[in-house]
Structure formats: structure tokens, C-alpha cells
Amino acid sequence: MDNGFVTGRKGGGRAYFTVKGVGAHDGNEPEKGRSAILEMAHKIIAIQANNDFEAGLTYNCGVVQGGTVPNAVLEEAKLVVDTLFGRAKLVAATVLKI
């Protein structure tokens, strides 16, 4: 701690996502499945690409959940995104980007 003054705080919010896929056994018929975790990975990359550090607009995909066994094509994945913005006028842009 530097005993300085706080001159401002960032605003922020959280967004919660659930991606649905089609479950399948990866040993028997993996081609019949659609991996929710693969789709979630694409979404995470797209969300993180919106970071604008100079403007003080950040997205952090901090919680990712999915899967219970390693031999299944995952049918559901969940994501929590934390957003922070330095200026009030960035609120609308923050929501629209995710």
C-alpha cells in the first residue's frame, strides 16, 4: 500500500453464458456430437479480442465450466465474463460487444 488517494474506480459487470452442444461418446460415434466446449473456446477468443486497454475496457473470461468425463463430447459448457470499463460512456459498448 502506498498511502495514496483513490481518484476513481472502474465500473463493471458480469455476463453469464451457457453453450449447448450435442453429447456423444468419443469412442463410439464422436461424429454425432457437437462439442459445447469447442464452441465455448471460439466464443472466449472472440470476447477476449474486444479488450481495449488504452480505453480502459477489459473482458476476462474467468470461469469456464463443463465436462465430467474425458471420453465424451461435451453437451453443455458455462462461462462467466467479468467486464471493467474506465468511463461511463463505455457501458453500452461493453454490453453490445459480448
Backbone as CSV, one residue per row, in Angstrom:
resi,resn,N_x,N_y,N_z,CA_x,CA_y,CA_z,C_x,C_y,C_z
1,MET,0.844,-1.172,0.000,0.000,0.000,0.000,0.888,1.233,0.000
2,ASP,0.545,2.238,-0.792,1.396,3.419,-0.904,0.835,4.652,-0.202
3,ASN,-0.254,4.491,0.548,-0.905,5.604,1.264,-1.374,6.725,0.342
4,GLY,-1.611,6.412,-0.928,-2.110,7.401,-1.882,-3.613,7.519,-1.814
5,PHE,-4.130,8.463,-2.588,-5.572,8.681,-2.670,-6.146,7.935,-3.858
6,VAL,-7.341,7.425,-3.695,-8.063,6.824,-4.812,-8.828,7.935,-5.499
7,THR,-8.553,8.117,-6.773,-9.205,9.204,-7.508,-10.315,8.708,-8.421
8,GLY,-10.508,7.426,-8.499,-11.579,6.895,-9.332,-11.618,5.385,-9.252
9,ARG,-12.698,4.836,-9.680,-12.866,3.393,-9.728,-13.462,3.034,-11.083
10,LYS,-13.145,1.838,-11.518,-13.730,1.352,-12.761,-15.121,0.806,-12.481
11,GLY,-15.987,0.945,-13.467,-17.289,0.301,-13.399,-17.142,-1.106,-13.954
12,GLY,-18.140,-1.901,-13.754,-18.019,-3.254,-14.275,-19.308,-4.028,-14.191
13,GLY,-19.226,-5.231,-14.650,-20.382,-6.110,-14.612,-19.959,-7.524,-14.952
14,ARG,-20.902,-8.409,-14.898,-20.648,-9.808,-15.218,-21.697,-10.292,-16.202
15,ALA,-21.268,-11.175,-17.076,-22.169,-11.810,-18.031,-22.025,-13.319,-17.877
16,TYR,-23.144,-14.006,-17.929,-23.169,-15.455,-17.755,-23.678,-16.095,-19.045
17,PHE,-22.948,-17.092,-19.538,-23.308,-17.757,-20.783,-23.391,-19.257,-20.573
18,THR,-24.318,-19.878,-21.287,-24.391,-21.332,-21.369,-24.426,-21.691,-22.846
19,VAL,-23.536,-22.570,-23.254,-23.490,-23.039,-24.640,-23.965,-24.483,-24.645
20,LYS,-24.882,-24.774,-25.543,-25.426,-26.127,-25.673,-24.844,-26.787,-26.918
21,GLY,-24.440,-28.030,-26.768,-23.950,-28.823,-27.886,-24.777,-30.087,-28.006
22,VAL,-24.202,-31.089,-28.623,-24.845,-32.393,-28.746,-23.861,-33.412,-28.184
23,GLY,-24.249,-34.061,-27.106,-23.373,-35.024,-26.452,-23.226,-36.302,-27.252
24,ALA,-22.043,-36.907,-27.142,-21.786,-38.190,-27.796,-20.616,-38.860,-27.084
25,HIS,-20.503,-40.156,-27.267,-19.359,-40.895,-26.724,-18.228,-40.781,-27.736
26,ASP,-17.053,-40.373,-27.288,-15.983,-40.134,-28.259,-15.314,-41.415,-28.746
27,GLY,-15.653,-42.540,-28.156,-15.102,-43.809,-28.625,-15.994,-44.515,-29.619
28,ASN,-17.296,-44.250,-29.534,-18.240,-44.965,-30.405,-18.654,-44.147,-31.625
29,GLU,-19.229,-42.971,-31.397,-19.726,-42.163,-32.511,-19.455,-40.671,-32.270
30,PRO,-18.204,-40.273,-32.213,-17.908,-38.865,-31.933,-18.426,-37.923,-33.018
31,GLU,-18.566,-38.432,-34.219,-19.049,-37.596,-35.327,-20.507,-37.163,-35.141
32,LYS,-21.237,-37.814,-34.267,-22.628,-37.435,-33.995,-22.731,-36.323,-32.955
33,GLY,-21.635,-36.001,-32.318,-21.644,-34.959,-31.293,-21.251,-33.597,-31.839
34,ARG,-21.599,-32.579,-31.084,-21.192,-31.189,-31.355,-20.712,-30.652,-30.018
35,SER,-19.418,-30.431,-29.896,-18.816,-30.085,-28.614,-19.145,-28.669,-28.160
36,ALA,-19.805,-28.576,-27.019,-20.093,-27.267,-26.428,-18.799,-26.587,-26.002
37,ILE,-17.824,-27.365,-25.596,-16.571,-26.772,-25.134,-15.769,-26.200,-26.297
38,LEU,-15.830,-26.826,-27.448,-15.161,-26.279,-28.626,-15.798,-24.946,-29.026
39,GLU,-17.125,-24.907,-29.038,-17.816,-23.650,-29.358,-17.507,-22.583,-28.318
40,MET,-17.454,-22.973,-27.040,-17.124,-22.019,-25.984,-15.723,-21.456,-26.193
41,ALA,-14.793,-22.294,-26.610,-13.424,-21.822,-26.869,-13.417,-20.731,-27.935
42,HIS,-14.188,-20.914,-28.979,-14.295,-19.886,-30.033,-14.883,-18.592,-29.467
43,LYS,-15.890,-18.713,-28.639,-16.525,-17.533,-28.038,-15.559,-16.803,-27.106
44,ILE,-14.779,-17.542,-26.336,-13.813,-16.929,-25.430,-12.786,-16.118,-26.220
45,ILE,-12.273,-16.682,-27.287,-11.303,-15.968,-28.124,-11.924,-14.692,-28.676
46,ALA,-13.169,-14.772,-29.148,-13.843,-13.586,-29.704,-14.088,-12.525,-28.632
47,ILE,-14.498,-12.926,-27.449,-14.756,-11.972,-26.363,-13.462,-11.296,-25.940
48,GLN,-12.411,-12.081,-25.718,-11.133,-11.520,-25.276,-10.535,-10.564,-26.315
49,ALA,-10.854,-10.772,-27.586,-10.340,-9.908,-28.648,-10.892,-8.482,-28.547
50,ASN,-11.949,-8.281,-27.765,-12.544,-6.950,-27.606,-11.849,-6.083,-26.566
51,ASN,-10.859,-6.627,-25.853,-10.145,-5.821,-24.872,-9.558,-4.571,-25.538
52,ASP,-9.724,-3.441,-24.880,-9.144,-2.178,-25.343,-8.468,-1.539,-24.131
53,PHE,-7.236,-1.914,-23.914,-6.525,-1.492,-22.711,-6.336,0.021,-22.644
54,GLU,-6.113,0.649,-23.794,-5.941,2.114,-23.809,-7.208,2.833,-23.375
55,ALA,-8.365,2.297,-23.751,-9.640,2.921,-23.380,-10.098,2.489,-21.983
56,GLY,-9.423,1.508,-21.413,-9.817,1.024,-20.091,-10.974,0.054,-20.131
57,LEU,-11.155,-0.620,-21.260,-12.252,-1.569,-21.445,-11.668,-2.977,-21.480
58,THR,-12.021,-3.793,-20.478,-11.454,-5.139,-20.429,-12.523,-6.203,-20.216
59,TYR,-12.244,-7.348,-20.777,-13.090,-8.535,-20.639,-12.212,-9.656,-20.119
60,ASN,-12.665,-10.364,-19.113,-11.927,-11.501,-18.608,-12.863,-12.696,-18.500
61,CYS,-12.578,-13.724,-19.281,-13.349,-14.963,-19.234,-12.750,-15.801,-18.112
62,GLY,-13.194,-15.521,-16.898,-12.529,-16.047,-15.717,-13.029,-17.369,-15.197
63,VAL,-14.259,-17.751,-15.536,-14.787,-19.031,-15.053,-15.350,-19.786,-16.258
64,VAL,-14.796,-20.969,-16.487,-15.273,-21.846,-17.553,-15.566,-23.192,-16.909
65,GLN,-16.756,-23.718,-17.169,-17.149,-24.999,-16.575,-17.717,-25.907,-17.642
66,GLY,-17.414,-27.184,-17.532,-18.005,-28.144,-18.441,-17.298,-29.480,-18.347
67,GLY,-18.018,-30.484,-18.683,-17.448,-31.816,-18.733,-17.393,-32.503,-17.385
68,THR,-17.572,-33.809,-17.439,-17.463,-34.626,-16.234,-16.584,-35.844,-16.474
69,VAL,-16.427,-36.233,-17.715,-15.588,-37.386,-18.053,-14.763,-37.042,-19.303
70,PRO,-13.593,-37.641,-19.452,-12.744,-37.302,-20.592,-13.108,-37.995,-21.899
71,ASN,-14.026,-38.944,-21.862,-14.344,-39.708,-23.076,-15.726,-39.378,-23.642
72,ALA,-16.128,-38.130,-23.519,-17.432,-37.728,-24.050,-17.312,-36.391,-24.772
73,VAL,-18.076,-36.248,-25.829,-18.214,-34.956,-26.494,-19.172,-34.154,-25.627
74,LEU,-18.710,-33.031,-25.146,-19.436,-32.263,-24.140,-20.697,-31.606,-24.704
75,GLU,-21.819,-31.771,-24.004,-23.075,-31.191,-24.481,-23.423,-29.850,-23.857
76,GLU,-22.722,-29.416,-22.789,-23.012,-28.114,-22.190,-21.750,-27.544,-21.552
77,ALA,-21.557,-26.250,-21.741,-20.446,-25.541,-21.113,-20.961,-24.200,-20.607
78,LYS,-20.356,-23.714,-19.515,-20.771,-22.435,-18.924,-19.561,-21.509,-18.811
79,LEU,-19.848,-20.220,-18.889,-18.805,-19.209,-18.875,-19.280,-17.997,-18.087
80,VAL,-18.375,-17.420,-17.287,-18.638,-16.158,-16.610,-17.592,-15.164,-17.097
81,VAL,-18.069,-14.020,-17.594,-17.194,-12.972,-18.108,-17.283,-11.766,-17.187
82,ASP,-16.136,-11.297,-16.736,-16.050,-10.088,-15.924,-15.655,-8.939,-16.853
83,THR,-16.381,-7.843,-16.796,-16.067,-6.687,-17.629,-15.756,-5.488,-16.744
84,LEU,-14.800,-4.705,-17.182,-14.449,-3.467,-16.491,-14.315,-2.360,-17.516
85,PHE,-14.758,-1.167,-17.142,-14.642,-0.018,-18.042,-14.297,1.210,-17.227
86,GLY,-13.460,2.051,-17.814,-12.970,3.226,-17.112,-13.879,4.437,-17.204
87,ARG,-14.734,4.480,-18.208,-15.608,5.644,-18.395,-17.045,5.176,-18.606
88,ALA,-17.979,5.941,-18.077,-19.402,5.574,-18.159,-19.874,5.430,-19.593
89,LYS,-19.318,6.216,-20.513,-19.781,6.133,-21.903,-19.424,4.804,-22.569
90,LEU,-18.586,4.000,-21.931,-18.230,2.696,-22.480,-19.208,1.599,-22.091
91,VAL,-20.168,1.891,-21.232,-21.103,0.864,-20.751,-21.859,0.231,-21.912
92,ALA,-22.448,1.031,-22.775,-23.230,0.492,-23.891,-22.350,-0.341,-24.816
93,ALA,-21.149,0.143,-25.095,-20.235,-0.595,-25.960,-19.852,-1.928,-25.332
94,THR,-19.679,-1.949,-24.034,-19.306,-3.173,-23.321,-20.382,-4.229,-23.493
95,VAL,-21.622,-3.864,-23.292,-22.734,-4.808,-23.395,-22.903,-5.290,-24.827
96,LEU,-22.809,-4.410,-25.784,-23.008,-4.792,-27.185,-21.939,-5.743,-27.683
97,LYS,-20.737,-5.620,-27.198,-19.639,-6.456,-27.695,-19.733,-7.888,-27.228
98,ILE,-20.373,-8.124,-26.099,-20.476,-9.518,-25.660,-21.858,-10.054,-25.931
